[in-house]
mmCIF file of C-alpha atoms in Angstrom:
data_model
loop_
_atom_site.group_PDB
_atom_site.id
_atom_site.type_symbol
_atom_site.label_atom_id
_atom_site.label_comp_id
_atom_site.label_asym_id
_atom_site.label_seq_id
_atom_site.Cartn_x
_atom_site.Cartn_y
_atom_site.Cartn_z
ATOM 1 C CA MET A 1 0.000 0.000 0.000
ATOM 2 C CA ASP A 2 1.418 3.410 -1.039
ATOM 3 C CA SER A 3 1.754 6.119 1.566
ATOM 4 C CA PRO A 4 -0.293 9.298 0.948
ATOM 5 C CA HIS A 5 2.901 11.323 0.415
ATOM 6 C CA ARG A 6 4.242 9.044 -2.313
ATOM 7 C CA SER A 7 2.356 11.029 -4.966
ATOM 8 C CA GLN A 8 4.395 14.135 -4.086
ATOM 9 C CA VAL A 9 7.921 15.132 -5.045
ATOM 10 C CA LEU A 10 10.324 14.694 -2.146
ATOM 11 C CA THR A 11 13.270 17.077 -1.887
ATOM 12 C CA THR A 12 16.514 16.001 -0.260
ATOM 13 C CA ASN A 13 19.941 17.590 0.055
ATOM 14 C CA VAL A 14 21.171 15.537 -2.885
ATOM 15 C CA GLY A 15 18.217 15.419 -5.253
ATOM 16 C CA LEU A 16 14.537 15.008 -5.969
ATOM 17 C CA GLN A 17 12.568 11.837 -5.560
ATOM 18 C CA ILE A 18 9.884 12.016 -8.226
ATOM 19 C CA PRO A 19 7.015 9.536 -8.029
ATOM 20 C CA ALA A 20 6.396 7.212 -10.962
ATOM 21 C CA GLY A 21 3.450 8.250 -13.092
ATOM 22 C CA MET A 22 3.610 11.945 -12.236
ATOM 23 C CA THR A 23 1.412 13.959 -14.596
ATOM 24 C CA PHE A 24 2.960 16.510 -16.929
ATOM 25 C CA GLU A 25 1.078 19.305 -15.146
ATOM 26 C CA ASN A 26 2.469 18.278 -11.739
ATOM 27 C CA TRP A 27 5.963 17.948 -13.199
ATOM 28 C CA GLU A 28 5.675 21.414 -14.781
ATOM 29 C CA ASN A 29 4.364 22.951 -11.534
ATOM 30 C CA THR A 30 7.252 21.389 -9.633
ATOM 31 C CA GLY A 31 9.675 23.041 -12.069
ATOM 32 C CA ARG A 32 8.011 26.399 -11.538
ATOM 33 C CA ARG A 33 8.318 26.064 -7.764
ATOM 34 C CA LEU A 34 11.974 25.039 -8.003
ATOM 35 C CA SER A 35 12.709 27.962 -10.324
ATOM 36 C CA GLY A 36 11.000 30.319 -7.879
ATOM 37 C CA ILE A 37 13.128 29.011 -5.032
ATOM 38 C CA ILE A 38 16.326 29.562 -7.018
ATOM 39 C CA ASN A 39 15.318 33.106 -7.958
ATOM 40 C CA SER A 40 14.213 33.938 -4.412
ATOM 41 C CA SER A 41 17.340 32.434 -2.880
ATOM 42 C CA SER A 42 19.521 35.011 -4.666
ATOM 43 C CA TRP A 43 17.540 37.793 -2.976
ATOM 44 C CA TRP A 44 17.527 35.914 0.334
ATOM 45 C CA LEU A 45 21.291 35.412 0.294
ATOM 46 C CA GLY A 46 21.893 39.038 -0.693
ATOM 47 C CA ASP A 47 19.686 40.302 2.123
ATOM 48 C CA TRP A 48 21.326 37.831 4.531
ATOM 49 C CA LEU A 49 24.805 39.127 3.686
ATOM 50 C CA ILE A 50 23.723 42.771 4.023
ATOM 51 C CA TYR A 51 22.257 42.047 7.456
ATOM 52 C CA GLY A 52 25.408 40.212 8.513
ATOM 53 C CA LYS A 53 27.667 43.029 7.394
ATOM 54 C CA ASP A 54 25.462 45.636 9.103
ATOM 55 C CA HIS A 55 25.070 43.743 12.381
ATOM 56 C CA TYR A 56 28.134 41.501 12.692
ATOM 57 C CA SER A 57 30.859 43.391 10.830
ATOM 58 C CA ASP A 58 33.511 41.817 13.058
ATOM 59 C CA ARG A 59 32.271 38.247 12.514
ATOM 60 C CA TYR A 60 30.237 38.035 9.323
ATOM 61 C CA GLU A 61 33.128 36.688 7.218
ATOM 62 C CA ARG A 62 33.270 33.714 9.604
ATOM 63 C CA GLY A 63 29.549 33.181 8.984
ATOM 64 C CA ILE A 64 30.106 33.253 5.231
ATOM 65 C CA ARG A 65 32.845 30.629 5.497
ATOM 66 C CA ALA A 66 30.621 28.462 7.691
ATOM 67 C CA VAL A 67 27.874 28.538 5.059
ATOM 68 C CA GLY A 68 30.325 27.341 2.399
ATOM 69 C CA LEU A 69 29.229 29.626 -0.444
ATOM 70 C CA ARG A 70 31.557 31.611 -2.680
ATOM 71 C CA TYR A 71 32.199 35.050 -1.221
ATOM 72 C CA GLN A 72 32.178 36.858 -4.585
ATOM 73 C CA THR A 73 28.833 35.321 -5.525
ATOM 74 C CA LEU A 74 27.363 36.459 -2.217
ATOM 75 C CA ARG A 75 28.830 39.940 -2.687
ATOM 76 C CA ASN A 76 27.184 40.147 -6.110
ATOM 77 C CA TYR A 77 23.857 39.104 -4.575
ATOM 78 C CA ALA A 78 24.265 41.683 -1.821
ATOM 79 C CA TRP A 79 25.226 44.413 -4.290
ATOM 80 C CA VAL A 80 22.075 43.842 -6.353
ATOM 81 C CA SER A 81 19.954 43.552 -3.196
ATOM 82 C CA ARG A 82 21.278 46.912 -1.956
ATOM 83 C CA ARG A 83 20.416 48.530 -5.279
ATOM 84 C CA PHE A 84 16.791 47.341 -5.039
ATOM 85 C CA ALA A 85 14.848 47.835 -1.830
ATOM 86 C CA ILE A 86 12.316 45.050 -1.315
ATOM 87 C CA ASP A 87 9.425 47.285 -2.409
ATOM 88 C CA ARG A 88 11.173 47.922 -5.755
ATOM 89 C CA ARG A 89 11.815 44.267 -6.564
ATOM 90 C CA ARG A 90 9.595 42.863 -9.279
ATOM 91 C CA ALA A 91 8.199 39.431 -8.487
ATOM 92 C CA ALA A 92 7.386 38.881 -12.169
ATOM 93 C CA LEU A 93 11.074 39.303 -13.074
ATOM 94 C CA SER A 94 14.069 37.249 -12.036
ATOM 95 C CA PHE A 95 16.930 38.312 -9.830
ATOM 96 C CA GLN A 96 19.064 38.304 -12.995
ATOM 97 C CA HIS A 97 16.751 40.869 -14.637
ATOM 98 C CA HIS A 98 17.453 43.157 -11.691
ATOM 99 C CA ALA A 99 21.185 42.413 -11.841
ATOM 100 C CA GLU A 100 21.222 43.439 -15.506
ATOM 101 C CA VAL A 101 20.139 46.983 -14.652
ATOM 102 C CA ALA A 102 21.538 47.354 -11.123
ATOM 103 C CA SER A 103 24.381 49.640 -12.221
ATOM 104 C CA LEU A 104 21.988 52.100 -13.884
ATOM 105 C CA SER A 105 20.323 55.120 -12.305
ATOM 106 C CA LEU A 106 17.062 54.609 -10.435
ATOM 107 C CA ALA A 107 15.010 56.055 -13.314
ATOM 108 C CA GLU A 108 16.784 53.855 -15.859
ATOM 109 C CA GLN A 109 16.294 50.785 -13.672
ATOM 110 C CA GLU A 110 12.570 51.450 -13.469
ATOM 111 C CA HIS A 111 12.329 52.086 -17.207
ATOM 112 C CA TRP A 112 14.078 48.845 -18.167
ATOM 113 C CA LEU A 113 12.241 46.743 -15.590
ATOM 114 C CA ASP A 114 8.940 48.196 -16.844
ATOM 115 C CA GLN A 115 9.941 47.278 -20.407
ATOM 116 C CA SER A 116 10.956 43.778 -19.344
ATOM 117 C CA GLU A 117 7.651 43.167 -17.612
ATOM 118 C CA ALA A 118 5.531 44.631 -20.405
ATOM 119 C CA ARG A 119 7.371 42.766 -23.171
ATOM 120 C CA GLU A 120 8.086 39.624 -21.143
ATOM 121 C CA TRP A 121 11.784 39.819 -21.981
ATOM 122 C CA SER A 122 14.293 37.196 -20.967
ATOM 123 C CA THR A 123 17.430 38.495 -19.252
ATOM 124 C CA LYS A 124 19.267 38.067 -22.543
ATOM 125 C CA GLN A 125 16.694 40.231 -24.344
ATOM 126 C CA LEU A 126 16.912 42.858 -21.604
ATOM 127 C CA ARG A 127 20.718 42.898 -21.759
ATOM 128 C CA LYS A 128 20.610 43.300 -25.530
ATOM 129 C CA ALA A 129 18.077 46.167 -25.362
ATOM 130 C CA VAL A 130 20.079 48.038 -22.709
ATOM 131 C CA ARG A 131 23.327 47.641 -24.631
ATOM 132 C CA LEU A 132 21.709 48.750 -27.877
ATOM 133 C CA ALA A 133 20.318 51.857 -26.160
ATOM 134 C CA GLN A 134 23.714 52.628 -24.642
ATOM 135 C CA GLU A 135 25.458 52.155 -28.012
ATOM 136 C CA ASN A 136 22.933 54.472 -29.665
ATOM 137 C CA GLU A 137 23.612 57.063 -26.971
ATOM 138 C CA ILE A 138 27.369 56.822 -27.523
ATOM 139 C CA THR A 139 27.165 57.089 -31.306
ATOM 140 C CA GLY A 140 24.637 59.948 -31.129
ATOM 141 C CA GLU A 141 25.315 63.462 -29.971
ATOM 142 C CA ASP A 142 27.611 63.972 -27.012
ATOM 143 C CA GLN A 143 25.295 63.438 -24.055
ATOM 144 C CA GLY A 144 27.878 63.526 -21.315
ATOM 145 C CA THR A 145 29.166 60.005 -21.861
ATOM 146 C CA GLU A 146 32.821 59.183 -21.548
ATOM 147 C CA PRO A 147 34.733 57.170 -24.127
ATOM 148 C CA THR A 148 35.624 53.608 -23.210
ATOM 149 C CA GLU A 149 39.123 53.223 -21.840
ATOM 150 C CA ARG A 150 41.327 50.242 -22.675
ATOM 151 C CA LEU A 151 43.251 48.438 -19.983
ATOM 152 C CA ALA A 152 46.263 46.202 -20.494
ATOM 153 C CA VAL A 153 45.415 43.099 -18.481
ATOM 154 C CA PRO A 154 47.850 40.202 -18.017
ATOM 155 C CA ILE A 155 46.512 36.948 -19.494
ATOM 156 C CA GLY A 156 46.575 35.202 -16.107
ATOM 157 C CA HIS A 157 44.208 37.812 -14.712
ATOM 158 C CA MET A 158 41.856 37.429 -17.669
ATOM 159 C CA ARG A 159 41.692 33.654 -17.187
ATOM 160 C CA ARG A 160 40.942 34.090 -13.496
ATOM 161 C CA TRP A 161 38.274 36.719 -14.223
ATOM 162 C CA HIS A 162 36.644 34.519 -16.863
ATOM 163 C CA SER A 163 36.590 31.671 -14.363
ATOM 164 C CA ALA A 164 35.078 33.887 -11.642
ATOM 165 C CA ALA A 165 32.413 35.181 -14.042
ATOM 166 C CA SER A 166 31.610 31.640 -15.100
ATOM 167 C CA HIS A 167 31.262 30.526 -11.473
ATOM 168 C CA ALA A 168 28.952 33.502 -10.855
ATOM 169 C CA GLY A 169 26.872 32.461 -13.869
ATOM 170 C CA ILE A 170 27.313 35.745 -15.749
ATOM 171 C CA ASP A 171 29.383 36.921 -18.694
ATOM 172 C CA LEU A 172 32.784 38.557 -18.168
ATOM 173 C CA GLU A 173 31.711 42.103 -19.009
ATOM 174 C CA GLU A 174 28.828 41.952 -16.553
ATOM 175 C CA TRP A 175 31.068 40.411 -13.869
ATOM 176 C CA VAL A 176 33.702 43.128 -14.321
ATOM 177 C CA LEU A 177 31.072 45.882 -14.103
ATOM 178 C CA LEU A 178 29.420 44.348 -11.017
ATOM 179 C CA THR A 179 32.765 43.807 -9.302
ATOM 180 C CA LEU A 180 34.109 47.287 -10.032
ATOM 181 C CA ASP A 181 30.835 48.998 -9.113
ATOM 182 C CA SER A 182 30.649 47.000 -5.888
ATOM 183 C CA ALA A 183 34.254 47.857 -4.982
ATOM 184 C CA ALA A 184 33.688 51.548 -5.795
ATOM 185 C CA GLU A 185 30.493 51.627 -3.733
ATOM 186 C CA GLU A 186 32.235 50.013 -0.759
ATOM 187 C CA ILE A 187 35.227 52.377 -0.911
ATOM 188 C CA LEU A 188 33.124 55.502 -1.417
ATOM 189 C CA ALA A 189 30.724 54.516 1.391
ATOM 190 C CA GLY A 190 33.604 53.844 3.766
#
């Protein structure tokens, strides 16, 4: 005789136990819930790190090590979380949508998040639209933008940065911008 819970998906630390004969609809709903947990966990971890830094500045690094997550990933989550107060976060959009526009001004963030919601853009579509708008701004009349500067970067650094970006699940350019903006914000706030 099957137990009443055997028709449900069971989560464990090492996987999912999915019952035989699960309907497509139940399987799809399970995927939606899992996706929601992943998206929410980025916000949760960012908020957790912010709280730790604010309340346990002398010990929060020990807490981070105890959790076993990559420090840079957590810092990226915290940076995005700081840029978006909870009341500005869009439940219909992913954490990554917010990360795509986190370095922009408040008005620009709102504009691009509005566009993403209205047009149901993926993060890739949002990134492309923002970059296209920025390129159009640069090639148009001088609107107070600065030309891009080139940096000579040793190949070993580039490999390490590519690896870090890959571990963070974002492309190199985005990782560099997030990292530099986060470092600048921390130094200027200090």
